[in-house]
Amino acid sequence: MTPRLHLAVADWALSFDDRENVPEAVFEMQCMICHAVLGVGDTKGESSQLWALKHTGRHPNHRVFKLATATFWRVDPMPSNPYADVTPTP
């Protein structure tokens, strides 16, 4: 039988993923009338806003949109956590 270690408590920290090349947020805009979608756009939401305005310009009765925003988070072990020295899988 292989010995096993059961960790009852391990401290972890949840935070925004602020590593280089990870965007703060990404945005996706959808017309709620025809369900046209502008896929994930820039990280400021500007292209989504412009797309909605242009879409309404082409379809004047399409005035309701849904903006989906995704942010990126990560969980890291605290220094007291036994996994603090384990390299995460990419």
Tab-separated table of N, CA, C and O in Angstrom:
chain	number	residue	atom	x	y	z
A	1	MET	N	0.844	-1.168	0.000
A	1	MET	CA	0.000	0.000	0.000
A	1	MET	C	0.897	1.242	0.000
A	1	MET	O	1.856	1.324	0.747
A	2	THR	N	0.554	2.204	-0.865
A	2	THR	CA	1.313	3.451	-0.949
A	2	THR	C	0.844	4.401	0.138
A	2	THR	O	-0.353	4.627	0.293
A	3	PRO	N	1.780	4.960	0.913
A	3	PRO	CA	1.350	5.924	1.933
A	3	PRO	C	0.778	7.174	1.259
A	3	PRO	O	1.243	7.604	0.212
A	4	ARG	N	-0.238	7.726	1.877
A	4	ARG	CA	-0.869	8.927	1.349
A	4	ARG	C	-0.910	9.997	2.420
A	4	ARG	O	-1.030	9.711	3.594
A	5	LEU	N	-0.824	11.218	1.976
A	5	LEU	CA	-0.886	12.359	2.880
A	5	LEU	C	-2.167	13.112	2.582
A	5	LEU	O	-2.447	13.463	1.439
A	6	HIS	N	-2.967	13.328	3.597
A	6	HIS	CA	-4.209	14.086	3.437
A	6	HIS	C	-4.002	15.450	4.080
A	6	HIS	O	-3.694	15.551	5.265
A	7	LEU	N	-4.152	16.504	3.268
A	7	LEU	CA	-4.013	17.858	3.787
A	7	LEU	C	-5.392	18.374	4.172
A	7	LEU	O	-6.267	18.533	3.325
A	8	ALA	N	-5.585	18.621	5.428
A	8	ALA	CA	-6.880	19.106	5.901
A	8	ALA	C	-7.052	20.590	5.591
A	8	ALA	O	-8.144	21.043	5.297
A	9	VAL	N	-5.967	21.340	5.668
A	9	VAL	CA	-6.036	22.781	5.440
A	9	VAL	C	-4.836	23.209	4.613
A	9	VAL	O	-3.709	22.836	4.902
A	10	ALA	N	-5.084	23.974	3.576
A	10	ALA	CA	-4.008	24.564	2.787
A	10	ALA	C	-4.485	25.946	2.372
A	10	ALA	O	-5.598	26.110	1.887
A	11	ASP	N	-3.653	26.959	2.579
A	11	ASP	CA	-4.038	28.328	2.273
A	11	ASP	C	-3.768	28.651	0.806
A	11	ASP	O	-2.672	28.397	0.290
A	12	TRP	N	-4.780	29.215	0.163
A	12	TRP	CA	-4.705	29.621	-1.234
A	12	TRP	C	-5.165	31.064	-1.346
A	12	TRP	O	-5.952	31.536	-0.533
A	13	ALA	N	-4.720	31.751	-2.377
A	13	ALA	CA	-5.133	33.134	-2.619
A	13	ALA	C	-5.731	33.236	-4.018
A	13	ALA	O	-5.133	32.785	-4.990
A	14	LEU	N	-6.910	33.841	-4.114
A	14	LEU	CA	-7.577	34.074	-5.385
A	14	LEU	C	-7.416	35.547	-5.737
A	14	LEU	O	-7.705	36.424	-4.920
A	15	SER	N	-6.939	35.832	-6.956
A	15	SER	CA	-6.723	37.225	-7.354
A	15	SER	C	-6.830	37.360	-8.870
A	15	SER	O	-6.815	36.377	-9.602
A	16	PHE	N	-6.966	38.623	-9.334
A	16	PHE	CA	-6.934	38.871	-10.763
A	16	PHE	C	-5.612	38.361	-11.315
A	16	PHE	O	-4.577	38.468	-10.670
A	17	ASP	N	-5.660	37.818	-12.519
A	17	ASP	CA	-4.440	37.351	-13.171
A	17	ASP	C	-3.789	38.551	-13.849
A	17	ASP	O	-4.224	38.989	-14.912
A	18	ASP	N	-2.779	39.091	-13.206
A	18	ASP	CA	-2.135	40.302	-13.719
A	18	ASP	C	-0.785	40.017	-14.375
A	18	ASP	O	0.033	40.915	-14.530
A	19	ARG	N	-0.602	38.775	-14.799
A	19	ARG	CA	0.635	38.454	-15.478
A	19	ARG	C	0.698	39.160	-16.827
A	19	ARG	O	-0.327	39.535	-17.399
A	20	GLU	N	1.909	39.309	-17.330
A	20	GLU	CA	2.114	39.940	-18.634
A	20	GLU	C	1.362	39.163	-19.714
A	20	GLU	O	1.294	37.937	-19.674
A	21	ASN	N	0.794	39.873	-20.662
A	21	ASN	CA	0.043	39.321	-21.794
A	21	ASN	C	-1.319	38.733	-21.428
A	21	ASN	O	-1.959	38.108	-22.276
A	22	VAL	N	-1.760	38.893	-20.185
A	22	VAL	CA	-3.107	38.476	-19.806
A	22	VAL	C	-3.957	39.745	-19.772
A	22	VAL	O	-3.673	40.658	-19.009
A	23	PRO	N	-5.003	39.828	-20.610
A	23	PRO	CA	-5.801	41.056	-20.627
A	23	PRO	C	-6.575	41.232	-19.333
A	23	PRO	O	-6.928	40.252	-18.665
A	24	GLU	N	-6.829	42.486	-18.987
A	24	GLU	CA	-7.621	42.770	-17.788
A	24	GLU	C	-9.040	42.230	-17.956
A	24	GLU	O	-9.639	41.706	-17.025
A	25	ALA	N	-9.577	42.364	-19.168
A	25	ALA	CA	-10.919	41.852	-19.480
A	25	ALA	C	-11.048	41.746	-20.991
A	25	ALA	O	-10.315	42.386	-21.737
A	26	VAL	N	-12.007	40.935	-21.440
A	26	VAL	CA	-12.373	40.869	-22.849
A	26	VAL	C	-13.894	41.011	-22.925
A	26	VAL	O	-14.607	40.692	-21.970
A	27	PHE	N	-14.380	41.496	-24.061
A	27	PHE	CA	-15.784	41.834	-24.207
A	27	PHE	C	-16.379	41.177	-25.443
A	27	PHE	O	-15.716	41.068	-26.474
A	28	GLU	N	-17.651	40.774	-25.340
A	28	GLU	CA	-18.393	40.235	-26.471
A	28	GLU	C	-19.769	40.891	-26.472
A	28	GLU	O	-20.468	40.872	-25.465
A	29	MET	N	-20.162	41.482	-27.597
A	29	MET	CA	-21.437	42.186	-27.713
A	29	MET	C	-22.391	41.375	-28.576
A	29	MET	O	-21.990	40.817	-29.592
A	30	GLN	N	-23.669	41.312	-28.155
A	30	GLN	CA	-24.681	40.580	-28.918
A	30	GLN	C	-25.934	41.434	-29.050
A	30	GLN	O	-26.412	42.008	-28.068
A	31	CYS	N	-26.471	41.503	-30.271
A	31	CYS	CA	-27.750	42.162	-30.516
A	31	CYS	C	-28.856	41.234	-30.012
A	31	CYS	O	-28.907	40.064	-30.384
A	32	MET	N	-29.734	41.751	-29.173
A	32	MET	CA	-30.793	40.915	-28.617
A	32	MET	C	-31.993	40.793	-29.562
A	32	MET	O	-32.919	40.039	-29.281
A	33	ILE	N	-31.970	41.512	-30.686
A	33	ILE	CA	-33.053	41.418	-31.657
A	33	ILE	C	-32.753	40.320	-32.677
A	33	ILE	O	-33.529	39.397	-32.863
A	34	CYS	N	-31.598	40.407	-33.346
A	34	CYS	CA	-31.255	39.421	-34.385
A	34	CYS	C	-30.198	38.421	-33.926
A	34	CYS	O	-29.859	37.500	-34.648
A	35	HIS	N	-29.658	38.630	-32.733
A	35	HIS	CA	-28.652	37.750	-32.124
A	35	HIS	C	-27.310	37.752	-32.847
A	35	HIS	O	-26.501	36.831	-32.666
A	36	ALA	N	-27.079	38.793	-33.659
A	36	ALA	CA	-25.750	38.951	-34.257
A	36	ALA	C	-24.753	39.183	-33.125
A	36	ALA	O	-25.080	39.802	-32.105
A	37	VAL	N	-23.546	38.676	-33.293
A	37	VAL	CA	-22.542	38.752	-32.232
A	37	VAL	C	-21.240	39.319	-32.776
A	37	VAL	O	-20.781	38.919	-33.838
A	38	LEU	N	-20.684	40.241	-32.025
A	38	LEU	CA	-19.301	40.635	-32.257
A	38	LEU	C	-18.508	39.806	-31.269
A	38	LEU	O	-18.664	39.945	-30.048
A	39	GLY	N	-17.686	38.908	-31.777
A	39	GLY	CA	-16.907	38.034	-30.902
A	39	GLY	C	-16.009	38.817	-29.972
A	39	GLY	O	-15.995	40.044	-29.984
A	40	VAL	N	-15.281	38.114	-29.176
A	40	VAL	CA	-14.401	38.737	-28.196
A	40	VAL	C	-13.565	39.804	-28.880
A	40	VAL	O	-12.868	39.534	-29.849
A	41	GLY	N	-13.689	41.014	-28.359
A	41	GLY	CA	-13.009	42.150	-28.976
A	41	GLY	C	-11.841	42.623	-28.140
A	41	GLY	O	-11.202	41.849	-27.429
A	42	ASP	N	-11.640	43.912	-28.191
A	42	ASP	CA	-10.489	44.490	-27.502
A	42	ASP	C	-10.658	44.422	-25.988
A	42	ASP	O	-11.684	44.006	-25.479
A	43	THR	N	-9.654	44.877	-25.280
A	43	THR	CA	-9.667	44.785	-23.822
A	43	THR	C	-10.206	46.048	-23.154
A	43	THR	O	-10.212	46.131	-21.937
A	44	LYS	N	-10.685	47.001	-23.928
A	44	LYS	CA	-11.268	48.223	-23.357
A	44	LYS	C	-12.770	48.295	-23.612
A	44	LYS	O	-13.450	49.143	-23.072
A	45	GLY	N	-13.300	47.458	-24.475
A	45	GLY	CA	-14.713	47.465	-24.802
A	45	GLY	C	-15.085	48.471	-25.867
A	45	GLY	O	-16.247	48.588	-26.234
A	46	GLU	N	-14.107	49.190	-26.388
A	46	GLU	CA	-14.403	50.238	-27.368
A	46	GLU	C	-14.915	49.665	-28.680
A	46	GLU	O	-15.854	50.213	-29.269
A	47	SER	N	-14.340	48.576	-29.161
A	47	SER	CA	-14.806	48.013	-30.431
A	47	SER	C	-16.227	47.468	-30.278
A	47	SER	O	-17.023	47.543	-31.217
A	48	SER	N	-16.575	46.948	-29.105
A	48	SER	CA	-17.925	46.450	-28.862
A	48	SER	C	-18.938	47.587	-28.899
A	48	SER	O	-20.023	47.457	-29.477
A	49	GLN	N	-18.589	48.705	-28.299
A	49	GLN	CA	-19.485	49.864	-28.295
A	49	GLN	C	-19.671	50.401	-29.712
A	49	GLN	O	-20.805	50.691	-30.129
A	50	LEU	N	-18.589	50.517	-30.447
A	50	LEU	CA	-18.662	51.009	-31.816
A	50	LEU	C	-19.482	50.065	-32.685
A	50	LEU	O	-20.306	50.498	-33.501
A	51	TRP	N	-19.279	48.766	-32.504
A	51	TRP	CA	-20.044	47.777	-33.265
A	51	TRP	C	-21.533	47.935	-33.003
A	51	TRP	O	-22.346	47.904	-33.940
A	52	ALA	N	-21.938	48.096	-31.735
A	52	ALA	CA	-23.356	48.247	-31.402
A	52	ALA	C	-23.939	49.498	-32.061
A	52	ALA	O	-25.054	49.467	-32.601
A	53	LEU	N	-23.207	50.590	-32.024
A	53	LEU	CA	-23.679	51.822	-32.653
A	53	LEU	C	-23.835	51.648	-34.165
A	53	LEU	O	-24.840	52.058	-34.748
A	54	LYS	N	-22.850	51.023	-34.815
A	54	LYS	CA	-22.926	50.791	-36.259
A	54	LYS	C	-24.058	49.823	-36.601
A	54	LYS	O	-24.759	49.996	-37.595
A	55	HIS	N	-24.236	48.799	-35.768
A	55	HIS	CA	-25.299	47.819	-35.999
A	55	HIS	C	-26.661	48.506	-35.949
A	55	HIS	O	-27.512	48.269	-36.817
A	56	THR	N	-26.873	49.358	-34.966
A	56	THR	CA	-28.132	50.092	-34.877
A	56	THR	C	-28.275	51.049	-36.053
A	56	THR	O	-29.377	51.247	-36.565
A	57	GLY	N	-27.172	51.624	-36.515
A	57	GLY	CA	-27.220	52.481	-37.693
A	57	GLY	C	-27.704	51.738	-38.925
A	57	GLY	O	-28.453	52.282	-39.744
A	58	ARG	N	-27.300	50.472	-39.055
A	58	ARG	CA	-27.727	49.654	-40.199
A	58	ARG	C	-29.133	49.079	-39.996
A	58	ARG	O	-29.836	48.782	-40.954
A	59	HIS	N	-29.504	48.884	-38.723
A	59	HIS	CA	-30.803	48.287	-38.370
A	59	HIS	C	-31.423	49.156	-37.272
A	59	HIS	O	-31.300	48.830	-36.084
A	60	PRO	N	-32.096	50.253	-37.641
A	60	PRO	CA	-32.554	51.229	-36.650
A	60	PRO	C	-33.462	50.686	-35.536
A	60	PRO	O	-33.535	51.285	-34.466
A	61	ASN	N	-34.120	49.561	-35.763
A	61	ASN	CA	-34.969	49.015	-34.703
A	61	ASN	C	-34.224	48.022	-33.805
A	61	ASN	O	-34.804	47.457	-32.882
A	62	HIS	N	-32.937	47.811	-34.020
A	62	HIS	CA	-32.120	46.937	-33.171
A	62	HIS	C	-31.410	47.830	-32.154
A	62	HIS	O	-30.343	48.374	-32.422
A	63	ARG	N	-31.991	47.948	-30.982
A	63	ARG	CA	-31.467	48.892	-29.991
A	63	ARG	C	-31.136	48.258	-28.650
A	63	ARG	O	-30.790	48.963	-27.709
A	64	VAL	N	-31.249	46.962	-28.567
A	64	VAL	CA	-30.996	46.279	-27.288
A	64	VAL	C	-29.841	45.301	-27.474
A	64	VAL	O	-29.872	44.453	-28.370
A	65	PHE	N	-28.846	45.412	-26.603
A	65	PHE	CA	-27.638	44.597	-26.720
A	65	PHE	C	-27.274	43.980	-25.376
A	65	PHE	O	-27.646	44.503	-24.322
A	66	LYS	N	-26.554	42.887	-25.449
A	66	LYS	CA	-26.011	42.258	-24.246
A	66	LYS	C	-24.488	42.299	-24.354
A	66	LYS	O	-23.921	41.885	-25.363
A	67	LEU	N	-23.852	42.800	-23.323
A	67	LEU	CA	-22.397	42.831	-23.275
A	67	LEU	C	-21.936	41.783	-22.269
A	67	LEU	O	-22.304	41.833	-21.091
A	68	ALA	N	-21.177	40.825	-22.747
A	68	ALA	CA	-20.596	39.809	-21.860
A	68	ALA	C	-19.129	40.171	-21.635
A	68	ALA	O	-18.396	40.421	-22.592
A	69	THR	N	-18.762	40.219	-20.390
A	69	THR	CA	-17.398	40.582	-20.017
A	69	THR	C	-16.761	39.409	-19.297
A	69	THR	O	-17.370	38.821	-18.406
A	70	ALA	N	-15.556	39.074	-19.690
A	70	ALA	CA	-14.817	38.012	-19.015
A	70	ALA	C	-13.545	38.604	-18.419
A	70	ALA	O	-12.826	39.354	-19.079
A	71	THR	N	-13.298	38.280	-17.166
A	71	THR	CA	-12.049	38.660	-16.516
A	71	THR	C	-11.295	37.381	-16.176
A	71	THR	O	-11.875	36.306	-16.094
A	72	PHE	N	-10.021	37.519	-15.978
A	72	PHE	CA	-9.168	36.351	-15.766
A	72	PHE	C	-8.636	36.353	-14.335
A	72	PHE	O	-8.144	37.366	-13.848
A	73	TRP	N	-8.766	35.216	-13.687
A	73	TRP	CA	-8.369	35.055	-12.286
A	73	TRP	C	-7.380	33.903	-12.180
A	73	TRP	O	-7.287	33.053	-13.051
A	74	ARG	N	-6.688	33.877	-11.066
A	74	ARG	CA	-5.767	32.774	-10.807
A	74	ARG	C	-5.779	32.458	-9.316
A	74	ARG	O	-6.095	33.314	-8.490
A	75	VAL	N	-5.440	31.235	-9.003
A	75	VAL	CA	-5.314	30.789	-7.614
A	75	VAL	C	-3.857	30.433	-7.389
A	75	VAL	O	-3.265	29.680	-8.160
A	76	ASP	N	-3.283	31.005	-6.354
A	76	ASP	CA	-1.887	30.742	-6.012
A	76	ASP	C	-1.789	30.247	-4.582
A	76	ASP	O	-2.532	30.713	-3.709
A	77	PRO	N	-0.872	29.342	-4.326
A	77	PRO	CA	-0.680	28.880	-2.957
A	77	PRO	C	0.004	29.961	-2.120
A	77	PRO	O	0.872	30.678	-2.600
A	78	MET	N	-0.418	30.077	-0.892
A	78	MET	CA	0.235	30.978	0.052
A	78	MET	C	1.560	30.337	0.480
A	78	MET	O	1.757	29.133	0.308
A	79	PRO	N	2.492	31.116	1.027
A	79	PRO	CA	3.800	30.551	1.397
A	79	PRO	C	3.714	29.344	2.331
A	79	PRO	O	4.549	28.438	2.251
A	80	SER	N	2.698	29.291	3.176
A	80	SER	CA	2.573	28.158	4.109
A	80	SER	C	1.978	26.913	3.454
A	80	SER	O	1.978	25.836	4.052
A	81	ASN	N	1.494	27.031	2.232
A	81	ASN	CA	0.865	25.920	1.532
A	81	ASN	C	1.939	24.944	1.059
A	81	ASN	O	2.941	25.351	0.480
A	82	PRO	N	1.731	23.641	1.248
A	82	PRO	CA	2.709	22.653	0.795
A	82	PRO	C	2.957	22.681	-0.719
A	82	PRO	O	3.963	22.192	-1.198
A	83	TYR	N	2.024	23.263	-1.479
A	83	TYR	CA	2.165	23.339	-2.930
A	83	TYR	C	2.857	24.634	-3.373
A	83	TYR	O	2.952	24.899	-4.562
A	84	ALA	N	3.351	25.428	-2.457
A	84	ALA	CA	3.961	26.698	-2.791
A	84	ALA	C	5.147	26.558	-3.745
A	84	ALA	O	5.391	27.445	-4.550
A	85	ASP	N	5.850	25.454	-3.674
A	85	ASP	CA	7.016	25.258	-4.530
A	85	ASP	C	6.728	24.425	-5.781
A	85	ASP	O	7.627	24.141	-6.558
A	86	VAL	N	5.458	24.041	-5.985
A	86	VAL	CA	5.093	23.221	-7.135
A	86	VAL	C	4.788	24.145	-8.299
A	86	VAL	O	4.004	25.080	-8.183
A	87	THR	N	5.406	23.882	-9.441
A	87	THR	CA	5.181	24.686	-10.639
A	87	THR	C	3.838	24.280	-11.253
A	87	THR	O	3.607	23.091	-11.500
A	88	PRO	N	2.948	25.262	-11.518
A	88	PRO	CA	1.648	24.913	-12.103
A	88	PRO	C	1.785	24.421	-13.534
A	88	PRO	O	2.721	24.792	-14.252
A	89	THR	N	0.845	23.614	-13.955
A	89	THR	CA	0.807	23.133	-15.327
A	89	THR	C	0.412	24.299	-16.236
A	89	THR	O	-0.541	24.994	-15.933
A	90	PRO	N	1.127	24.517	-17.335
A	90	PRO	CA	0.780	25.649	-18.227
A	90	PRO	C	-0.564	25.469	-18.893
A	90	PRO	O	-1.057	24.417	-19.071
